[in-house]
Amino acid sequence: MEKPSQDTPWIRLVTPHISQPSLKDNTADIDRLIRGLRKRLDVNGVTVAFSQVNDLARSLKEHHYDVCALVYEDGGAWQVADLFPIGDHPSIYGLAVDLGTSTVVVRLVELQEGETKDETTFLNPQIQLGPDILSRIHFAAQDGGLAQLQNLLLNRLNQEIEELIKRHDLTSPLIAGMAVAGNTTMTHLFLGLDPYGICREPYIPIINRPGLLKAGDLGLGINKEAPVLVFPNVGSYFGGDLISGILASGMTHQREIAFLVDVGTNAEVIIGNQDWLMGCAGAAGPALEGGVASMGMMAGPGVIDKVVIDPETLQFRVRTIEGGPPVGICGSGLIDLVAQLFLAGMIDLRGKFVRAKCGERLIEEEGIPHLVVVSAEESGTGKALTLSQPDIDALIRSKAAMYTILTTIANTVGIPLNSIERFYVAGTFGSYIDPASAITIGMIPDLPLEAYMPLGNTSLKGAVMGLVSARAREEAFRIRDQVTYLELNVNQEFMNLFSAAKFLPHTDRTLFPSVK
Amino acid sequence: MEKPSQDTPWIRLVTPHISQPSLKDNTADIDRLIRGLRKRLDVNGVTVAFSQVNDLARSLKEHHYDVCALVYEDGGAWQVADLFPIGDHPSIYGLAVDLGTSTVVVRLVELQEGETKDETTFLNPQIQLGPDILSRIHFAAQDGGLAQLQNLLLNRLNQEIEELIKRHDLTSPLIAGMAVAGNTTMTHLFLGLDPYGICREPYIPIINRPGLLKAGDLGLGINKEAPVLVFPNVGSYFGGDLISGILASGMTHQREIAFLVDVGTNAEVIIGNQDWLMGCAGAAGPALEGGVASMGMMAGPGVIDKVVIDPETLQFRVRTIEGGPPVGICGSGLIDLVAQLFLAGMIDLRGKFVRAKCGERLIEEEGIPHLVVVSAEESGTGKALTLSQPDIDALIRSKAAMYTILTTIANTVGIPLNSIERFYVAGTFGSYIDPASAITIGMIPDLPLEAYMPLGNTSLKGAVMGLVSARAREEAFRIRDQVTYLELNVNQEFMNLFSAAKFLPHTDRTLFPSVK
């Protein structure tokens, strides 16, 4: 008899010992199956959903009671999801999903060993109905809008799942579970829940803890009875993707106080350790992601991700992804560029172009100063790639917002910002940011560079953990309950901090001793 | 804070204290509702089915969080079924159903006080597809047969429910629960579960403990989210109606050893007390119900339910239901008739007509002896009502089967049959049987008449108990687990006992000292 350890998978394929029916043992089919599973799992709570009774009984008889059972644990009881003939020795799989507003990532995982088998990434097709969270919430309020948003996503997701199934020569019943981490709005849209309250004071979602659903109830193209773990949220602006990210960071197992920061349109910040967690989210604007600048674009071939300016010659060296001629700049490249411009004296501490230094690179378009970063001859588009004064201003507002949020949350818990020992940067985008450049522009505190650790897609990593481990799944809900959400009321103090942070790197240079 | 006592109803309407959403308390709608209910019910386990999330959230907002909640307890957790505006002060109702092979009885009960409001009885419409259990099981095996049987019943049941709702000026959402007790086959057909295994060795039903279902999943015309308690069975021939009957009899709370007997086509017998229970069921044949005799019919106006024969004059006095001219005889009348014929010496101890005593009443039809019970002139049909020798033979086989089953089960537990202190007779039909007559023909043991207690429709009574009381519902499942089912293998010893019981009252007259 196997004692379930805390780390046992919560989705399992087990082989119960089911005795053959006889006149001496007239226990009914379903009760016989439950009895066998109780013995095998050494637990009392084994349940079968009524909707499955006929199918499972048929399968039991068809395979002469020689079956293995797909089971999953929910609220302390094991739920029977499916039966397979014992001779097939099947492996079961799960899908971890990072449900982003822009990008969705799906990872295929073998469930017994927890091994990653494949991964696929696609644009969230809801973009065609609304580019951002707010526009989708508005679209959902239209007649049939919510269903349309949900279906777009589910259909696309199902296409990708079908592809994965084909590619690995599987069948949909073998996809036995799913874990989904997304922000609160994406989660509501995925579940077909009205997101109306999310963007209106007092910002109340429909649900914080969706818990386990059935794949069939959502129309997902995997085993109909497979459990779908939806990561819980703390509120409208603190979603399951962050809970998943905290889980993945491991910060809740450490004594040191750490920051976990997801840099994006929203600056999402968590501070804490094994004993406590505080989180907040505030609008940073899309500038940090390169989304505002006219030359800004998402990372891809030909996109500038690193810039170096020689302080003597003022020559620009740019690195592009895959090395081709430059076509635009991504967020990390933009941060580099502005940091280098500042260090070279080509912009001043307010971020304004210094004409004397910029020289011929500075041009005017429609009366607005632009700096030529890549000339038309060198560019991959045939046109010069330029950075305008408003582009810089937007970036500075965004970095100031980020720094102010970090300062505010650190002040709230009474921890000096510069004493933080670990600074985890979440998100694929975050991984590309050069911390030195981010410090130079005063976006993040002036910590030793080794304090900064990019973690990649923590939302996806946490989803995988929740999918394969009972302990991790439990921890996700514990994390949710532990997070104190700091409401960033934009008061006078916040505005003062924000104003002081709107300089490069800051009005208070003592905060950034390393920037020279 | 109210402590749930063991006798609290398990379906309840409660008023949670739900605080209004605010910026300081951004808990999601559903989690807010759950929090309020946890506080109100003083329990941790409160759950909302995913399928209801949108509706409940809408209702909460619509009524400004000022609602009362319909909740029911399932497996230790309270499930939210519905919300009502708090101002309406609604009462909630439930339906208890005795799901018989021939007759279905539905009782409307107010759930807070447990008060019966109404009752309706109708023929099980499945009769048109198969008169008895076996023929319905065969019909269910045809293509679409199972669904046809289920739909016939559900449609008729829904008609009756609609009538009840109208009659009491209710609405279907206020019918907040149902409890159904039926034999194993009727239960399977009600649930749409394949009854194939029930009548084939080794006689394995699909399910023993269906537990709680949702009314909506069965297509019942009450609150869609209302729980439907389906009484568990012990096996193919020991159904939820008997579990419900045991519950209603109260025998599991008594020190005295009691019999509980349901007399019908199947003789269903339970023996036990507060410490143990043994049950068995055996075919007794339809003769006891009057179903075989040519003049036999179900109880109704003009049907003979009592017969007295003057031992001196051999004059017959018959009593009919509602007093009109006789049209037939029901089971209890038949038992009376045969007992009286025996006491008058008109049949001998083998049940054969004694020509000398019967005189002109004895006629022959197609070579078979018939006794004229009611002449053509006195009968309500214009034809003589007669009892044939084969009618008596069938009744004797049936009563012998009943007595043998009682003897066998008493022998098995080592209790002398005549030492039983209580003998509960279940079933509407059983209530009409005159114990003195049943003793005279040797159908039941020769106990003091006060030991016999007719209980009426125990299946319905137990269903009501299970519907309104958490403790009774729990006890039903405990009873199920406690019953040891005695398989009546028809071996030589059984056949010997049976042969000895095929006399009036018995070959061993010392067993029936009161019969003279």
XYZ file of N, CA and C in Angstrom, chain A residues 10 69 74 153 184 223 225 259 262 265 274 287 290 309 329 338 359 387 408-409 427 450 456 465 468-469 471-472 508:
87
model
N -0.923 14.908 -8.647
C -2.348 14.901 -8.303
C -3.194 14.408 -9.466
N -6.925 3.225 -14.096
C -7.839 4.354 -13.948
C -7.075 5.668 -13.926
N -9.062 16.147 -5.843
C -9.751 17.441 -5.765
C -10.386 17.575 -4.388
N -10.447 32.271 -28.571
C -9.308 31.713 -27.849
C -9.360 30.188 -27.826
N -6.179 38.296 -14.552
C -7.565 38.087 -14.133
C -8.540 38.236 -15.300
N -8.957 15.097 -22.948
C -9.878 14.205 -22.251
C -10.997 15.035 -21.609
N -12.977 14.602 -19.302
C -13.081 14.578 -17.845
C -11.806 15.076 -17.182
N 12.485 40.808 -4.424
C 11.514 41.413 -5.314
C 11.247 40.438 -6.461
N 7.459 41.867 -12.778
C 7.100 41.557 -14.156
C 6.972 42.889 -14.882
N 3.283 46.390 -19.678
C 2.364 47.526 -19.679
C 1.971 47.840 -18.248
N 9.713 33.840 2.770
C 8.958 32.666 3.220
C 7.834 33.025 4.195
N 5.637 51.809 -22.908
C 6.931 52.287 -23.413
C 8.063 51.311 -23.110
N 8.778 48.804 -25.589
C 9.061 49.306 -26.923
C 7.807 49.556 -27.716
N 27.079 52.898 -27.343
C 27.559 54.147 -27.937
C 28.950 54.451 -27.363
N 13.336 48.358 -32.988
C 13.992 48.166 -31.691
C 12.972 47.581 -30.719
N 18.584 54.367 -24.571
C 18.424 55.575 -23.757
C 19.524 55.656 -22.694
N 24.612 66.382 -32.667
C 25.114 66.772 -33.978
C 24.155 66.432 -35.092
N 14.584 57.880 -33.117
C 13.997 57.947 -31.772
C 13.592 59.395 -31.529
N 7.493 52.680 -3.451
C 6.293 52.731 -2.617
C 6.099 51.429 -1.856
N 6.232 50.320 -2.547
C 5.981 49.044 -1.877
C 7.082 48.759 -0.853
N 9.097 37.165 -16.881
C 8.639 37.459 -18.242
C 9.745 37.277 -19.252
N 24.652 41.137 -9.572
C 24.363 39.712 -9.328
C 23.050 39.513 -8.565
N 12.719 34.249 -16.826
C 11.979 33.796 -18.016
C 10.485 33.797 -17.743
N 4.509 23.526 -12.777
C 4.645 23.017 -11.409
C 3.282 22.621 -10.836
N 1.968 19.308 -12.366
C 2.563 18.005 -12.061
C 2.673 17.707 -10.572
N 2.581 18.701 -9.722
C 2.836 18.451 -8.300
C 1.676 18.874 -7.414
N 1.827 19.269 -4.277
C 2.326 20.240 -3.310
C 2.353 21.635 -3.923
N 2.811 21.720 -5.179
C 2.882 23.027 -5.845
C 1.482 23.592 -6.044
N 17.745 62.298 -6.911
C 18.651 61.981 -5.802
C 19.733 61.021 -6.311
